[in-house]
């Protein structure tokens, strides 16, 4: 029976009936930033503890003061709503929200170290995989080792800006002497 009541409380806490009142009270004390069109600038959630009827209200906002105020206002509005909707008078606020003494999230140093190490590991893994999968021939010595035949000569690479008929232009214009001699 307790779990049903707690689930009722949780659903009521995140309902539009409660959240609209909380949003109105938040807007009175903290004006909505102009650059947040239709984007929630705070949110409230509930966490219940097993085998109890106690609910913890968790609030997220841009500042700790806004989160504290949102949690406290949600508790007040929620207790009034429970009295009205469920006709229960035994809902009490146990502890008001307090400002945290240190930042909870994000943990910058941990995130930087984890990001650096995972980037280093993933970069090395990708580089190793690409080098391992590369089957192209890079120098003339590899030709001899793969084919087990002596090398007779090499043909230099000719780049053409227009990229059409590069071989024909080289032979016709006689401008690439190294290429023609290699052929």
PDB file of C-alpha atoms in Angstrom:
ATOM      1  CA  UNK A   1       0.000   0.000   0.000  1.00  0.00           C
ATOM      2  CA  UNK A   2       2.888   2.351   0.780  1.00  0.00           C
ATOM      3  CA  UNK A   3       4.377   1.906  -2.676  1.00  0.00           C
ATOM      4  CA  UNK A   4       1.039   2.762  -4.315  1.00  0.00           C
ATOM      5  CA  UNK A   5       0.761   5.904  -2.232  1.00  0.00           C
ATOM      6  CA  UNK A   6       4.337   6.895  -2.995  1.00  0.00           C
ATOM      7  CA  UNK A   7       3.772   6.326  -6.716  1.00  0.00           C
ATOM      8  CA  UNK A   8       0.654   8.500  -6.487  1.00  0.00           C
ATOM      9  CA  UNK A   9       2.718  11.177  -4.780  1.00  0.00           C
ATOM     10  CA  UNK A  10       5.439  10.981  -7.426  1.00  0.00           C
ATOM     11  CA  UNK A  11       2.966  11.225 -10.313  1.00  0.00           C
ATOM     12  CA  UNK A  12       1.224  14.143  -8.641  1.00  0.00           C
ATOM     13  CA  UNK A  13       4.549  15.872  -7.997  1.00  0.00           C
ATOM     14  CA  UNK A  14       5.534  15.885 -11.664  1.00  0.00           C
ATOM     15  CA  UNK A  15       2.006  16.608 -12.905  1.00  0.00           C
ATOM     16  CA  UNK A  16       1.146  19.782 -14.799  1.00  0.00           C
ATOM     17  CA  UNK A  17      -1.080  20.903 -11.917  1.00  0.00           C
ATOM     18  CA  UNK A  18       1.911  21.158  -9.582  1.00  0.00           C
ATOM     19  CA  UNK A  19       4.523  22.136 -12.158  1.00  0.00           C
ATOM     20  CA  UNK A  20       2.460  25.037 -13.548  1.00  0.00           C
ATOM     21  CA  UNK A  21       2.107  26.556 -10.083  1.00  0.00           C
ATOM     22  CA  UNK A  22       5.808  26.072  -9.407  1.00  0.00           C
ATOM     23  CA  UNK A  23       6.692  27.638 -12.760  1.00  0.00           C
ATOM     24  CA  UNK A  24       4.525  30.681 -11.946  1.00  0.00           C
ATOM     25  CA  UNK A  25       6.162  31.138  -8.539  1.00  0.00           C
ATOM     26  CA  UNK A  26       9.615  30.687 -10.047  1.00  0.00           C
ATOM     27  CA  UNK A  27       8.850  33.348 -12.661  1.00  0.00           C
ATOM     28  CA  UNK A  28       7.845  35.790  -9.912  1.00  0.00           C
ATOM     29  CA  UNK A  29      11.172  35.500  -8.103  1.00  0.00           C
ATOM     30  CA  UNK A  30      13.491  34.670 -11.001  1.00  0.00           C
ATOM     31  CA  UNK A  31      12.499  36.226 -14.337  1.00  0.00           C
ATOM     32  CA  UNK A  32      12.656  33.805 -17.258  1.00  0.00           C
ATOM     33  CA  UNK A  33      15.812  34.467 -19.320  1.00  0.00           C
ATOM     34  CA  UNK A  34      14.962  35.985 -22.690  1.00  0.00           C
ATOM     35  CA  UNK A  35      17.180  33.558 -24.611  1.00  0.00           C
ATOM     36  CA  UNK A  36      15.216  30.524 -23.378  1.00  0.00           C
ATOM     37  CA  UNK A  37      12.162  30.508 -25.634  1.00  0.00           C
ATOM     38  CA  UNK A  38      10.074  27.423 -24.870  1.00  0.00           C
ATOM     39  CA  UNK A  39      13.057  25.745 -23.194  1.00  0.00           C
ATOM     40  CA  UNK A  40      12.677  24.815 -19.517  1.00  0.00           C
ATOM     41  CA  UNK A  41      15.253  26.621 -17.431  1.00  0.00           C
ATOM     42  CA  UNK A  42      14.611  24.454 -14.395  1.00  0.00           C
ATOM     43  CA  UNK A  43      13.246  20.966 -13.793  1.00  0.00           C
ATOM     44  CA  UNK A  44      11.975  19.051 -10.812  1.00  0.00           C
ATOM     45  CA  UNK A  45      11.946  15.311 -10.255  1.00  0.00           C
ATOM     46  CA  UNK A  46      11.088  13.012  -7.370  1.00  0.00           C
ATOM     47  CA  UNK A  47      12.924  10.094  -5.864  1.00  0.00           C
ATOM     48  CA  UNK A  48      11.287   7.778  -3.377  1.00  0.00           C
ATOM     49  CA  UNK A  49      12.966   5.564  -0.823  1.00  0.00           C
ATOM     50  CA  UNK A  50      12.010   1.894  -0.591  1.00  0.00           C
ATOM     51  CA  UNK A  51       9.840   0.753   2.268  1.00  0.00           C
ATOM     52  CA  UNK A  52       9.071   4.337   3.270  1.00  0.00           C
ATOM     53  CA  UNK A  53       6.577   7.005   2.333  1.00  0.00           C
ATOM     54  CA  UNK A  54       9.309   9.629   2.045  1.00  0.00           C
ATOM     55  CA  UNK A  55       9.931  11.417  -1.253  1.00  0.00           C
ATOM     56  CA  UNK A  56      13.018  13.464  -2.035  1.00  0.00           C
ATOM     57  CA  UNK A  57      12.443  16.371  -4.406  1.00  0.00           C
ATOM     58  CA  UNK A  58      15.345  16.904  -6.802  1.00  0.00           C
ATOM     59  CA  UNK A  59      15.558  20.224  -8.622  1.00  0.00           C
ATOM     60  CA  UNK A  60      17.879  21.247 -11.431  1.00  0.00           C
ATOM     61  CA  UNK A  61      18.375  24.867 -12.505  1.00  0.00           C
ATOM     62  CA  UNK A  62      21.023  27.242 -13.813  1.00  0.00           C
ATOM     63  CA  UNK A  63      22.057  28.378 -10.345  1.00  0.00           C
ATOM     64  CA  UNK A  64      22.042  26.685  -6.972  1.00  0.00           C
ATOM     65  CA  UNK A  65      19.732  29.372  -5.550  1.00  0.00           C
ATOM     66  CA  UNK A  66      17.177  28.747  -8.294  1.00  0.00           C
ATOM     67  CA  UNK A  67      17.318  24.990  -7.689  1.00  0.00           C
ATOM     68  CA  UNK A  68      16.902  25.485  -3.934  1.00  0.00           C
ATOM     69  CA  UNK A  69      13.919  27.781  -4.437  1.00  0.00           C
ATOM     70  CA  UNK A  70      12.362  25.396  -7.000  1.00  0.00           C
ATOM     71  CA  UNK A  71      12.664  22.450  -4.595  1.00  0.00           C
ATOM     72  CA  UNK A  72      11.165  24.368  -1.683  1.00  0.00           C
ATOM     73  CA  UNK A  73       8.300  25.807  -3.739  1.00  0.00           C
ATOM     74  CA  UNK A  74       7.589  22.383  -5.229  1.00  0.00           C
ATOM     75  CA  UNK A  75       7.359  20.910  -1.723  1.00  0.00           C
ATOM     76  CA  UNK A  76       4.898  23.580  -0.621  1.00  0.00           C
ATOM     77  CA  UNK A  77       2.735  23.376  -3.742  1.00  0.00           C
ATOM     78  CA  UNK A  78       2.848  19.588  -3.633  1.00  0.00           C
ATOM     79  CA  UNK A  79       1.703  19.384  -0.001  1.00  0.00           C
ATOM     80  CA  UNK A  80      -1.221  21.749  -0.709  1.00  0.00           C
ATOM     81  CA  UNK A  81      -2.145  19.774  -3.829  1.00  0.00           C
ATOM     82  CA  UNK A  82      -2.092  16.453  -1.946  1.00  0.00           C
ATOM     83  CA  UNK A  83      -4.441  17.898   0.650  1.00  0.00           C
ATOM     84  CA  UNK A  84      -6.784  19.109  -2.085  1.00  0.00           C
ATOM     85  CA  UNK A  85      -6.655  16.163  -4.481  1.00  0.00           C
ATOM     86  CA  UNK A  86      -6.133  13.142  -2.251  1.00  0.00           C
ATOM     87  CA  UNK A  87      -7.816  14.629   0.837  1.00  0.00           C
ATOM     88  CA  UNK A  88      -4.842  13.718   3.026  1.00  0.00           C
ATOM     89  CA  UNK A  89      -3.656  15.978   5.812  1.00  0.00           C
ATOM     90  CA  UNK A  90      -0.613  13.942   6.810  1.00  0.00           C
ATOM     91  CA  UNK A  91       1.784  15.350   4.199  1.00  0.00           C
ATOM     92  CA  UNK A  92       4.578  17.366   5.803  1.00  0.00           C
ATOM     93  CA  UNK A  93       7.797  18.928   4.590  1.00  0.00           C
ATOM     94  CA  UNK A  94      10.582  17.294   6.572  1.00  0.00           C
ATOM     95  CA  UNK A  95      13.616  19.296   5.456  1.00  0.00           C
ATOM     96  CA  UNK A  96      13.667  22.383   3.242  1.00  0.00           C
ATOM     97  CA  UNK A  97      16.178  22.406   0.413  1.00  0.00           C
ATOM     98  CA  UNK A  98      19.659  23.628   1.273  1.00  0.00           C
ATOM     99  CA  UNK A  99      22.318  25.150  -0.920  1.00  0.00           C
ATOM    100  CA  UNK A 100      25.124  22.717  -1.680  1.00  0.00           C
ATOM    101  CA  UNK A 101      28.508  23.577  -0.260  1.00  0.00           C
ATOM    102  CA  UNK A 102      30.342  22.470  -3.380  1.00  0.00           C
ATOM    103  CA  UNK A 103      29.487  21.878  -7.013  1.00  0.00           C
ATOM    104  CA  UNK A 104      27.780  18.552  -7.570  1.00  0.00           C
ATOM    105  CA  UNK A 105      28.021  18.340 -11.344  1.00  0.00           C
ATOM    106  CA  UNK A 106      29.989  18.515 -13.602  1.00  0.00           C
ATOM    107  CA  UNK A 107      33.195  17.267 -12.035  1.00  0.00           C
ATOM    108  CA  UNK A 108      35.570  19.132 -14.307  1.00  0.00           C
ATOM    109  CA  UNK A 109      38.842  17.464 -13.307  1.00  0.00           C
ATOM    110  CA  UNK A 110      37.442  13.944 -13.555  1.00  0.00           C
ATOM    111  CA  UNK A 111      35.774  14.701 -16.888  1.00  0.00           C
ATOM    112  CA  UNK A 112      38.999  16.183 -18.301  1.00  0.00           C
ATOM    113  CA  UNK A 113      41.137  13.229 -17.221  1.00  0.00           C
ATOM    114  CA  UNK A 114      38.620  10.648 -18.458  1.00  0.00           C
ATOM    115  CA  UNK A 115      38.151  12.538 -21.738  1.00  0.00           C
ATOM    116  CA  UNK A 116      41.900  12.874 -22.299  1.00  0.00           C
ATOM    117  CA  UNK A 117      42.632   9.213 -21.561  1.00  0.00           C
ATOM    118  CA  UNK A 118      39.707   7.893 -23.589  1.00  0.00           C
ATOM    119  CA  UNK A 119      40.608  10.193 -26.511  1.00  0.00           C
ATOM    120  CA  UNK A 120      44.222   9.045 -26.352  1.00  0.00           C
ATOM    121  CA  UNK A 121      43.199   5.391 -26.195  1.00  0.00           C
ATOM    122  CA  UNK A 122      40.587   5.655 -28.964  1.00  0.00           C
ATOM    123  CA  UNK A 123      42.923   7.693 -31.183  1.00  0.00           C
ATOM    124  CA  UNK A 124      45.692   5.131 -30.767  1.00  0.00           C
ATOM    125  CA  UNK A 125      43.290   2.269 -31.373  1.00  0.00           C
ATOM    126  CA  UNK A 126      41.950   3.869 -34.555  1.00  0.00           C
ATOM    127  CA  UNK A 127      45.471   4.678 -35.817  1.00  0.00           C
ATOM    128  CA  UNK A 128      46.655   1.132 -35.091  1.00  0.00           C
ATOM    129  CA  UNK A 129      43.588  -0.369 -36.802  1.00  0.00           C
ATOM    130  CA  UNK A 130      44.003   1.800 -39.905  1.00  0.00           C
ATOM    131  CA  UNK A 131      47.720   1.011 -40.126  1.00  0.00           C
ATOM    132  CA  UNK A 132      47.015  -2.698 -39.663  1.00  0.00           C
ATOM    133  CA  UNK A 133      44.320  -2.726 -42.369  1.00  0.00           C
ATOM    134  CA  UNK A 134      46.384  -0.697 -44.864  1.00  0.00           C
ATOM    135  CA  UNK A 135      47.435  -3.056 -47.663  1.00  0.00           C
ATOM    136  CA  UNK A 136      48.913  -0.446 -50.015  1.00  0.00           C
ATOM    137  CA  UNK A 137      52.529  -0.486 -51.179  1.00  0.00           C
ATOM    138  CA  UNK A 138      54.480   2.490 -49.878  1.00  0.00           C
ATOM    139  CA  UNK A 139      57.993   2.031 -51.287  1.00  0.00           C
ATOM    140  CA  UNK A 140      59.825  -0.042 -53.951  1.00  0.00           C
ATOM    141  CA  UNK A 141      61.286  -2.441 -51.388  1.00  0.00           C
ATOM    142  CA  UNK A 142      57.780  -3.648 -50.510  1.00  0.00           C
ATOM    143  CA  UNK A 143      57.155  -4.530 -54.175  1.00  0.00           C
ATOM    144  CA  UNK A 144      60.162  -6.844 -54.172  1.00  0.00           C
ATOM    145  CA  UNK A 145      59.175  -8.448 -50.857  1.00  0.00           C
ATOM    146  CA  UNK A 146      55.514  -8.995 -51.876  1.00  0.00           C
ATOM    147  CA  UNK A 147      56.141 -10.240 -55.435  1.00  0.00           C
ATOM    148  CA  UNK A 148      59.553 -11.852 -54.829  1.00  0.00           C
ATOM    149  CA  UNK A 149      60.710 -10.432 -58.146  1.00  0.00           C
ATOM    150  CA  UNK A 150      63.480  -7.912 -58.841  1.00  0.00           C
ATOM    151  CA  UNK A 151      62.453  -4.338 -59.520  1.00  0.00           C
ATOM    152  CA  UNK A 152      63.170  -3.106 -63.041  1.00  0.00           C
ATOM    153  CA  UNK A 153      62.223   0.558 -62.583  1.00  0.00           C
ATOM    154  CA  UNK A 154      59.652   3.011 -61.259  1.00  0.00           C
ATOM    155  CA  UNK A 155      57.205   5.355 -62.950  1.00  0.00           C
ATOM    156  CA  UNK A 156      56.742   8.713 -61.204  1.00  0.00           C
ATOM    157  CA  UNK A 157      53.266   9.938 -60.264  1.00  0.00           C
ATOM    158  CA  UNK A 158      51.981  12.734 -62.499  1.00  0.00           C
ATOM    159  CA  UNK A 159      49.214  15.020 -61.303  1.00  0.00           C
ATOM    160  CA  UNK A 160      47.121  16.903 -63.814  1.00  0.00           C
ATOM    161  CA  UNK A 161      44.993  19.843 -62.748  1.00  0.00           C
ATOM    162  CA  UNK A 162      42.235  19.014 -65.203  1.00  0.00           C
ATOM    163  CA  UNK A 163      42.453  15.277 -64.385  1.00  0.00           C
ATOM    164  CA  UNK A 164      41.597  14.113 -67.871  1.00  0.00           C
ATOM    165  CA  UNK A 165      44.039  12.376 -70.191  1.00  0.00           C
ATOM    166  CA  UNK A 166      47.099  13.041 -67.998  1.00  0.00           C
ATOM    167  CA  UNK A 167      49.105  10.283 -69.698  1.00  0.00           C
ATOM    168  CA  UNK A 168      48.252  11.535 -73.185  1.00  0.00           C
ATOM    169  CA  UNK A 169      49.244  15.125 -72.303  1.00  0.00           C
ATOM    170  CA  UNK A 170      52.577  13.971 -70.838  1.00  0.00           C
ATOM    171  CA  UNK A 171      53.473  12.057 -73.957  1.00  0.00           C
ATOM    172  CA  UNK A 172      52.291  14.734 -76.383  1.00  0.00           C
ATOM    173  CA  UNK A 173      53.780  17.817 -74.733  1.00  0.00           C
ATOM    174  CA  UNK A 174      57.105  16.232 -73.730  1.00  0.00           C
ATOM    175  CA  UNK A 175      57.033  18.340 -70.584  1.00  0.00           C
ATOM    176  CA  UNK A 176      57.499  15.544 -68.073  1.00  0.00           C
ATOM    177  CA  UNK A 177      60.851  14.067 -69.101  1.00  0.00           C
ATOM    178  CA  UNK A 178      61.211  11.828 -66.032  1.00  0.00           C
ATOM    179  CA  UNK A 179      57.865  10.252 -66.698  1.00  0.00           C
ATOM    180  CA  UNK A 180      58.543   9.678 -70.408  1.00  0.00           C
ATOM    181  CA  UNK A 181      61.989   8.227 -69.751  1.00  0.00           C
ATOM    182  CA  UNK A 182      60.596   5.852 -67.105  1.00  0.00           C
ATOM    183  CA  UNK A 183      58.020   4.562 -69.615  1.00  0.00           C
TER     184      UNK A 183
END
